[in-house]
Amino acid sequence: AQTVTQSQPEMSVQEAETVTLSCTYDTSESDYYLFWYKQPPSRQMILVIRQEAYKQQNATENRFSVNFQKAAKSFSLKISDSQLGDAAMYFCAYRSLEYGNKLVFGAGTILRVKS
Amino acid sequence: NAGVTQTPKFQVLKTGQSMTLQCAQDMNHNSMYWYRQDPGMGLRLIYYSASEGTTDKGEVPNGYNVSRLNKREFSLRLESAAPSQTSVYFCASRTNHNSGNTIYFGEGSWLTVV
């Protein structure tokens, strides 16, 4: 079974600084997708960034980038120039391509941004 | 833009009662999901359906049943509610195309079992 682990229940960052959120996963599949989602207090789930496992290049979306280490099964999210609006719960997620698009989430990391 | 619609939004049940959470999407999506969200445990997959007519168990299926009535609707049933099922429930959907990496979530259903 695929599992996703986020070992940091909470993280804090000063406004304008950089923070990295960790995520590891376990799978026997060779091809899959990885995602980071943001959930603000409204509970809405917002896609932040995605990574296809077959791509070696790390995905980047503006201030958000990932460090994808396939052999280590690690997928961390780096947020640069942190803003107050980045404060939220962040979820790492894995989507299987073999098991009917099964989509599994980690437990989440609460990110607090200090002004 | 309706997107994913869940009903009811709030429900209080007594232990042993049954109820069905309804979910409908109007985006012609193939895959639909039911999750529960508990403090410190994130989103846990209860059941999912990759297409109309198919359903599969997720991480925490015990105590739940699902029905993929048609392409639009995916319901979650609690046959005999227990206090451990107090949670926020989210329905979600996505297209099966590989480009379909946006997952659309409903607004959540707050369920309390007393």
CSV table of N, CA and C in Angstrom, one decimal, chain A residues 12-112:
chain,number,residue,atom,x,y,z
A,12,SER,N,7.3,27.1,11.5
A,12,SER,CA,7.2,28.6,11.5
A,12,SER,C,8.3,29.2,10.6
A,13,VAL,N,7.9,30.3,10.0
A,13,VAL,CA,8.9,31.0,9.2
A,13,VAL,C,8.7,32.5,9.3
A,14,GLN,N,9.7,33.3,9.2
A,14,GLN,CA,9.6,34.7,9.3
A,14,GLN,C,9.2,35.2,7.8
A,15,GLU,N,8.4,36.2,7.8
A,15,GLU,CA,8.0,36.8,6.5
A,15,GLU,C,9.3,37.1,5.7
A,16,ALA,N,9.2,36.8,4.4
A,16,ALA,CA,10.3,37.0,3.5
A,16,ALA,C,11.4,36.0,3.5
A,17,GLU,N,11.4,35.1,4.5
A,17,GLU,CA,12.4,34.0,4.6
A,17,GLU,C,11.9,32.8,3.8
A,18,THR,N,12.8,31.8,3.8
A,18,THR,CA,12.5,30.5,3.1
A,18,THR,C,12.3,29.4,4.1
A,19,VAL,N,11.4,28.5,3.8
A,19,VAL,CA,11.0,27.4,4.6
A,19,VAL,C,10.9,26.1,3.7
A,20,THR,N,11.3,25.0,4.3
A,20,THR,CA,11.2,23.7,3.6
A,20,THR,C,10.3,22.8,4.4
A,21,LEU,N,9.3,22.2,3.7
A,21,LEU,CA,8.4,21.2,4.3
A,21,LEU,C,8.8,19.8,3.8
A,22,SER,N,8.8,18.9,4.7
A,22,SER,CA,9.3,17.5,4.3
A,22,SER,C,8.2,16.6,4.0
A,23,CYS,N,8.4,15.7,3.1
A,23,CYS,CA,7.5,14.6,2.8
A,23,CYS,C,8.2,13.4,2.3
A,24,THR,N,7.9,12.2,2.8
A,24,THR,CA,8.4,11.0,2.3
A,24,THR,C,7.2,10.1,2.0
A,25,TYR,N,7.5,9.1,1.1
A,25,TYR,CA,6.4,8.2,0.7
A,25,TYR,C,6.9,6.9,0.4
A,26,ASP,N,6.0,5.9,0.4
A,26,ASP,CA,6.4,4.5,0.2
A,26,ASP,C,5.6,3.9,-0.9
A,27,THR,N,6.2,3.4,-1.9
A,27,THR,CA,5.5,2.7,-3.0
A,27,THR,C,6.4,1.8,-3.7
A,28,SER,N,5.7,0.8,-4.4
A,28,SER,CA,6.5,-0.1,-5.2
A,28,SER,C,6.3,0.2,-6.7
A,29,GLU,N,5.5,1.2,-7.0
A,29,GLU,CA,5.3,1.6,-8.3
A,29,GLU,C,6.5,2.4,-8.9
A,30,SER,N,6.6,2.4,-10.2
A,30,SER,CA,7.7,3.2,-10.8
A,30,SER,C,7.2,4.5,-11.4
A,31,ASP,N,5.9,4.6,-11.6
A,31,ASP,CA,5.4,5.8,-12.2
A,31,ASP,C,4.2,6.3,-11.4
A,32,TYR,N,4.2,7.5,-11.1
A,32,TYR,CA,3.1,8.1,-10.2
A,32,TYR,C,3.2,9.6,-10.2
A,33,TYR,N,2.3,10.2,-9.5
A,33,TYR,CA,2.3,11.7,-9.4
A,33,TYR,C,2.4,12.1,-7.9
A,34,LEU,N,3.1,13.2,-7.7
A,34,LEU,CA,3.2,13.7,-6.3
A,34,LEU,C,2.7,15.2,-6.4
A,35,PHE,N,2.1,15.6,-5.3
A,35,PHE,CA,1.5,16.9,-5.2
A,35,PHE,C,1.7,17.5,-3.8
A,36,TRP,N,1.7,18.8,-3.8
A,36,TRP,CA,1.5,19.6,-2.6
A,36,TRP,C,0.3,20.4,-2.7
A,37,TYR,N,-0.6,20.3,-1.7
A,37,TYR,CA,-1.8,21.1,-1.6
A,37,TYR,C,-1.8,22.0,-0.4
A,38,LYS,N,-2.4,23.1,-0.5
A,38,LYS,CA,-2.6,24.1,0.6
A,38,LYS,C,-4.0,24.1,1.0
A,39,GLN,N,-4.2,24.1,2.3
A,39,GLN,CA,-5.6,24.2,2.9
A,39,GLN,C,-5.7,25.3,3.9
A,40,PRO,N,-6.2,26.4,3.5
A,40,PRO,CA,-6.4,27.6,4.4
A,40,PRO,C,-7.5,27.3,5.4
A,41,PRO,N,-7.8,28.1,6.3
A,41,PRO,CA,-8.9,27.9,7.3
A,41,PRO,C,-10.2,27.6,6.6
A,42,SER,N,-10.4,28.1,5.5
A,42,SER,CA,-11.7,27.9,4.8
A,42,SER,C,-11.9,26.4,4.4
A,43,ARG,N,-10.9,25.6,4.5
A,43,ARG,CA,-10.9,24.2,4.2
A,43,ARG,C,-10.8,23.9,2.7
A,44,GLN,N,-10.8,24.9,1.9
A,44,GLN,CA,-10.6,24.7,0.5
A,44,GLN,C,-9.3,24.0,0.2
A,45,MET,N,-9.2,23.1,-0.7
A,45,MET,CA,-7.9,22.5,-1.1
A,45,MET,C,-7.4,23.1,-2.3
A,46,ILE,N,-6.2,23.7,-2.3
A,46,ILE,CA,-5.6,24.4,-3.4
A,46,ILE,C,-4.3,23.7,-3.9
A,47,LEU,N,-4.3,23.3,-5.1
A,47,LEU,CA,-3.1,22.7,-5.7
A,47,LEU,C,-1.9,23.7,-5.7
A,48,VAL,N,-0.8,23.4,-5.1
A,48,VAL,CA,0.4,24.3,-5.1
A,48,VAL,C,1.3,23.9,-6.2
A,49,ILE,N,1.7,22.6,-6.3
A,49,ILE,CA,2.7,22.2,-7.3
A,49,ILE,C,2.5,20.7,-7.5
A,50,ARG,N,2.9,20.2,-8.6
A,50,ARG,CA,2.9,18.7,-8.9
A,50,ARG,C,4.2,18.3,-9.5
A,51,GLN,N,4.4,17.0,-9.4
A,51,GLN,CA,5.7,16.4,-10.0
A,51,GLN,C,5.3,15.0,-10.5
A,52,GLU,N,5.7,14.8,-11.8
A,52,GLU,CA,5.5,13.5,-12.4
A,52,GLU,C,6.8,12.7,-12.1
A,53,ALA,N,6.6,11.5,-11.6
A,53,ALA,CA,7.8,10.7,-11.1
A,53,ALA,C,8.8,10.4,-12.2
A,54,TYR,N,8.3,10.4,-13.5
A,54,TYR,CA,9.3,10.0,-14.6
A,54,TYR,C,10.1,11.2,-15.0
A,55,LYS,N,9.8,12.4,-14.4
A,55,LYS,CA,10.6,13.6,-14.8
A,55,LYS,C,11.7,13.8,-13.7
A,56,GLN,N,12.9,13.9,-14.1
A,56,GLN,CA,14.0,14.2,-13.2
A,56,GLN,C,14.1,15.6,-12.7
A,57,GLN,N,13.6,16.5,-13.6
A,57,GLN,CA,13.7,17.9,-13.2
A,57,GLN,C,12.7,18.3,-12.1
A,58,ASN,N,13.2,19.0,-11.2
A,58,ASN,CA,12.3,19.4,-10.1
A,58,ASN,C,11.3,20.5,-10.6
A,59,ALA,N,10.0,20.3,-10.1
A,59,ALA,CA,9.0,21.3,-10.5
A,59,ALA,C,9.2,22.6,-9.8
A,60,THR,N,8.8,23.7,-10.5
A,60,THR,CA,8.8,25.0,-9.9
A,60,THR,C,7.6,25.8,-10.3
A,61,GLU,N,7.0,26.5,-9.3
A,61,GLU,CA,5.9,27.4,-9.6
A,61,GLU,C,6.1,28.7,-8.8
A,62,ASN,N,6.6,29.6,-9.5
A,62,ASN,CA,6.9,30.9,-8.8
A,62,ASN,C,7.7,30.8,-7.6
A,63,ARG,N,7.2,31.1,-6.4
A,63,ARG,CA,8.0,31.0,-5.2
A,63,ARG,C,8.1,29.6,-4.6
A,64,PHE,N,7.4,28.6,-5.2
A,64,PHE,CA,7.3,27.3,-4.7
A,64,PHE,C,8.1,26.4,-5.6
A,65,SER,N,8.9,25.5,-5.0
A,65,SER,CA,9.7,24.6,-5.7
A,65,SER,C,9.8,23.3,-4.9
A,66,VAL,N,10.1,22.2,-5.6
A,66,VAL,CA,10.3,20.9,-4.9
A,66,VAL,C,11.7,20.4,-5.1
A,67,ASN,N,12.0,19.5,-4.1
A,67,ASN,CA,13.2,18.7,-4.2
A,67,ASN,C,12.8,17.3,-4.2
A,68,PHE,N,12.7,16.7,-5.4
A,68,PHE,CA,12.2,15.3,-5.7
A,68,PHE,C,13.4,14.4,-5.7
A,69,GLN,N,13.5,13.5,-4.8
A,69,GLN,CA,14.5,12.5,-4.7
A,69,GLN,C,13.9,11.1,-4.9
A,70,LYS,N,13.8,10.6,-6.1
A,70,LYS,CA,13.0,9.4,-6.4
A,70,LYS,C,13.6,8.2,-5.6
A,71,ALA,N,14.8,8.0,-5.6
A,71,ALA,CA,15.4,6.8,-5.0
A,71,ALA,C,15.2,6.8,-3.5
A,72,ALA,N,15.3,8.0,-2.9
A,72,ALA,CA,15.0,8.2,-1.5
A,72,ALA,C,13.6,8.3,-1.1
A,73,LYS,N,12.7,8.4,-2.2
A,73,LYS,CA,11.3,8.5,-2.0
A,73,LYS,C,11.0,9.7,-1.1
A,74,SER,N,11.6,10.8,-1.5
A,74,SER,CA,11.4,12.1,-0.7
A,74,SER,C,10.9,13.2,-1.7
A,75,PHE,N,10.1,14.1,-1.1
A,75,PHE,CA,9.5,15.1,-2.0
A,75,PHE,C,9.2,16.3,-1.1
A,76,SER,N,10.2,17.2,-0.9
A,76,SER,CA,10.1,18.3,-0.1
A,76,SER,C,9.6,19.6,-0.8
A,77,LEU,N,9.0,20.5,-0.1
A,77,LEU,CA,8.5,21.7,-0.7
A,77,LEU,C,9.2,22.9,-0.1
A,78,LYS,N,9.8,23.7,-1.0
A,78,LYS,CA,10.5,24.9,-0.5
A,78,LYS,C,9.6,26.1,-0.9
A,79,ILE,N,9.4,27.0,0.1
A,79,ILE,CA,8.7,28.2,-0.2
A,79,ILE,C,9.6,29.4,0.1
A,80,SER,N,9.9,30.1,-1.0
A,80,SER,CA,10.8,31.2,-0.9
A,80,SER,C,10.0,32.5,-0.7
A,81,ASP,N,10.7,33.5,0.0
A,81,ASP,CA,10.1,34.8,0.2
A,81,ASP,C,8.7,34.7,0.8
A,82,SER,N,8.6,34.0,1.9
A,82,SER,CA,7.3,33.6,2.5
A,82,SER,C,6.5,34.9,2.7
A,83,GLN,N,5.2,34.7,2.5
A,83,GLN,CA,4.2,35.8,2.7
A,83,GLN,C,3.2,35.4,3.7
A,84,LEU,N,2.5,36.3,4.3
A,84,LEU,CA,1.5,36.1,5.3
A,84,LEU,C,0.4,35.2,4.8
A,85,GLY,N,0.1,35.3,3.5
A,85,GLY,CA,-0.9,34.5,2.9
A,85,GLY,C,-0.5,33.1,2.6
A,86,ASP,N,0.7,32.7,2.9
A,86,ASP,CA,1.2,31.3,2.8
A,86,ASP,C,0.8,30.5,4.0
A,87,ALA,N,0.4,31.2,5.1
A,87,ALA,CA,0.0,30.5,6.3
A,87,ALA,C,-1.2,29.6,6.0
A,88,ALA,N,-1.0,28.3,6.3
A,88,ALA,CA,-2.1,27.3,6.0
A,88,ALA,C,-1.6,25.9,6.4
A,89,MET,N,-2.4,25.0,6.2
A,89,MET,CA,-2.1,23.5,6.4
A,89,MET,C,-1.6,23.1,5.0
A,90,TYR,N,-0.5,22.4,4.9
A,90,TYR,CA,0.0,21.9,3.6
A,90,TYR,C,0.0,20.4,3.7
A,91,PHE,N,-0.5,19.8,2.6
A,91,PHE,CA,-0.6,18.4,2.5
A,91,PHE,C,0.2,17.9,1.3
A,92,CYS,N,1.0,16.9,1.5
A,92,CYS,CA,1.7,16.2,0.5
A,92,CYS,C,0.8,15.0,0.0
A,93,ALA,N,0.7,14.7,-1.2
A,93,ALA,CA,-0.2,13.7,-1.7
A,93,ALA,C,0.5,12.9,-2.8
A,94,TYR,N,0.0,11.6,-2.9
A,94,TYR,CA,0.5,10.7,-3.9
A,94,TYR,C,-0.6,10.1,-4.7
A,95,ARG,N,-0.5,10.1,-6.0
A,95,ARG,CA,-1.5,9.5,-6.9
A,95,ARG,C,-1.0,8.4,-7.6
A,96,SER,N,-1.6,7.2,-7.4
A,96,SER,CA,-1.2,6.0,-8.1
A,96,SER,C,-1.7,6.0,-9.5
A,97,LEU,N,-0.9,5.5,-10.4
A,97,LEU,CA,-1.3,5.3,-11.8
A,97,LEU,C,-1.8,3.8,-12.0
A,98,GLU,N,-1.5,3.0,-11.1
A,98,GLU,CA,-1.8,1.6,-11.2
A,98,GLU,C,-3.1,1.2,-10.5
A,99,TYR,N,-3.4,1.8,-9.4
A,99,TYR,CA,-4.5,1.4,-8.6
A,99,TYR,C,-5.7,2.4,-8.7
A,100,GLY,N,-6.2,2.5,-9.9
A,100,GLY,CA,-7.4,3.3,-10.1
A,100,GLY,C,-7.3,4.7,-9.7
A,101,ASN,N,-6.1,5.3,-9.9
A,101,ASN,CA,-6.0,6.7,-9.6
A,101,ASN,C,-6.2,7.0,-8.1
A,102,LYS,N,-5.9,6.0,-7.3
A,102,LYS,CA,-5.9,6.1,-5.8
A,102,LYS,C,-5.1,7.4,-5.4
A,103,LEU,N,-5.6,8.2,-4.6
A,103,LEU,CA,-5.0,9.4,-4.2
A,103,LEU,C,-4.9,9.4,-2.6
A,104,VAL,N,-3.6,9.5,-2.1
A,104,VAL,CA,-3.4,9.3,-0.7
A,104,VAL,C,-2.7,10.6,-0.2
A,105,PHE,N,-3.1,11.1,0.9
A,105,PHE,CA,-2.5,12.3,1.5
A,105,PHE,C,-1.7,12.0,2.8
A,106,GLY,N,-0.7,12.9,3.1
A,106,GLY,CA,-0.1,12.8,4.3
A,106,GLY,C,-0.9,13.5,5.4
A,107,ALA,N,-0.4,13.5,6.6
A,107,ALA,CA,-1.1,14.1,7.8
A,107,ALA,C,-1.2,15.6,7.8
A,108,GLY,N,-0.3,16.2,7.0
A,108,GLY,CA,-0.3,17.7,6.9
A,108,GLY,C,0.7,18.3,7.8
A,109,THR,N,1.1,19.5,7.4
A,109,THR,CA,2.0,20.4,8.2
A,109,THR,C,1.4,21.8,8.3
A,110,ILE,N,1.2,22.2,9.5
A,110,ILE,CA,0.7,23.6,9.7
A,110,ILE,C,1.9,24.6,9.5
A,111,LEU,N,1.7,25.5,8.6
A,111,LEU,CA,2.8,26.5,8.4
A,111,LEU,C,2.3,27.9,9.0
A,112,ARG,N,3.1,28.4,9.9
A,112,ARG,CA,2.8,29.7,10.5
A,112,ARG,C,3.8,30.7,9.9
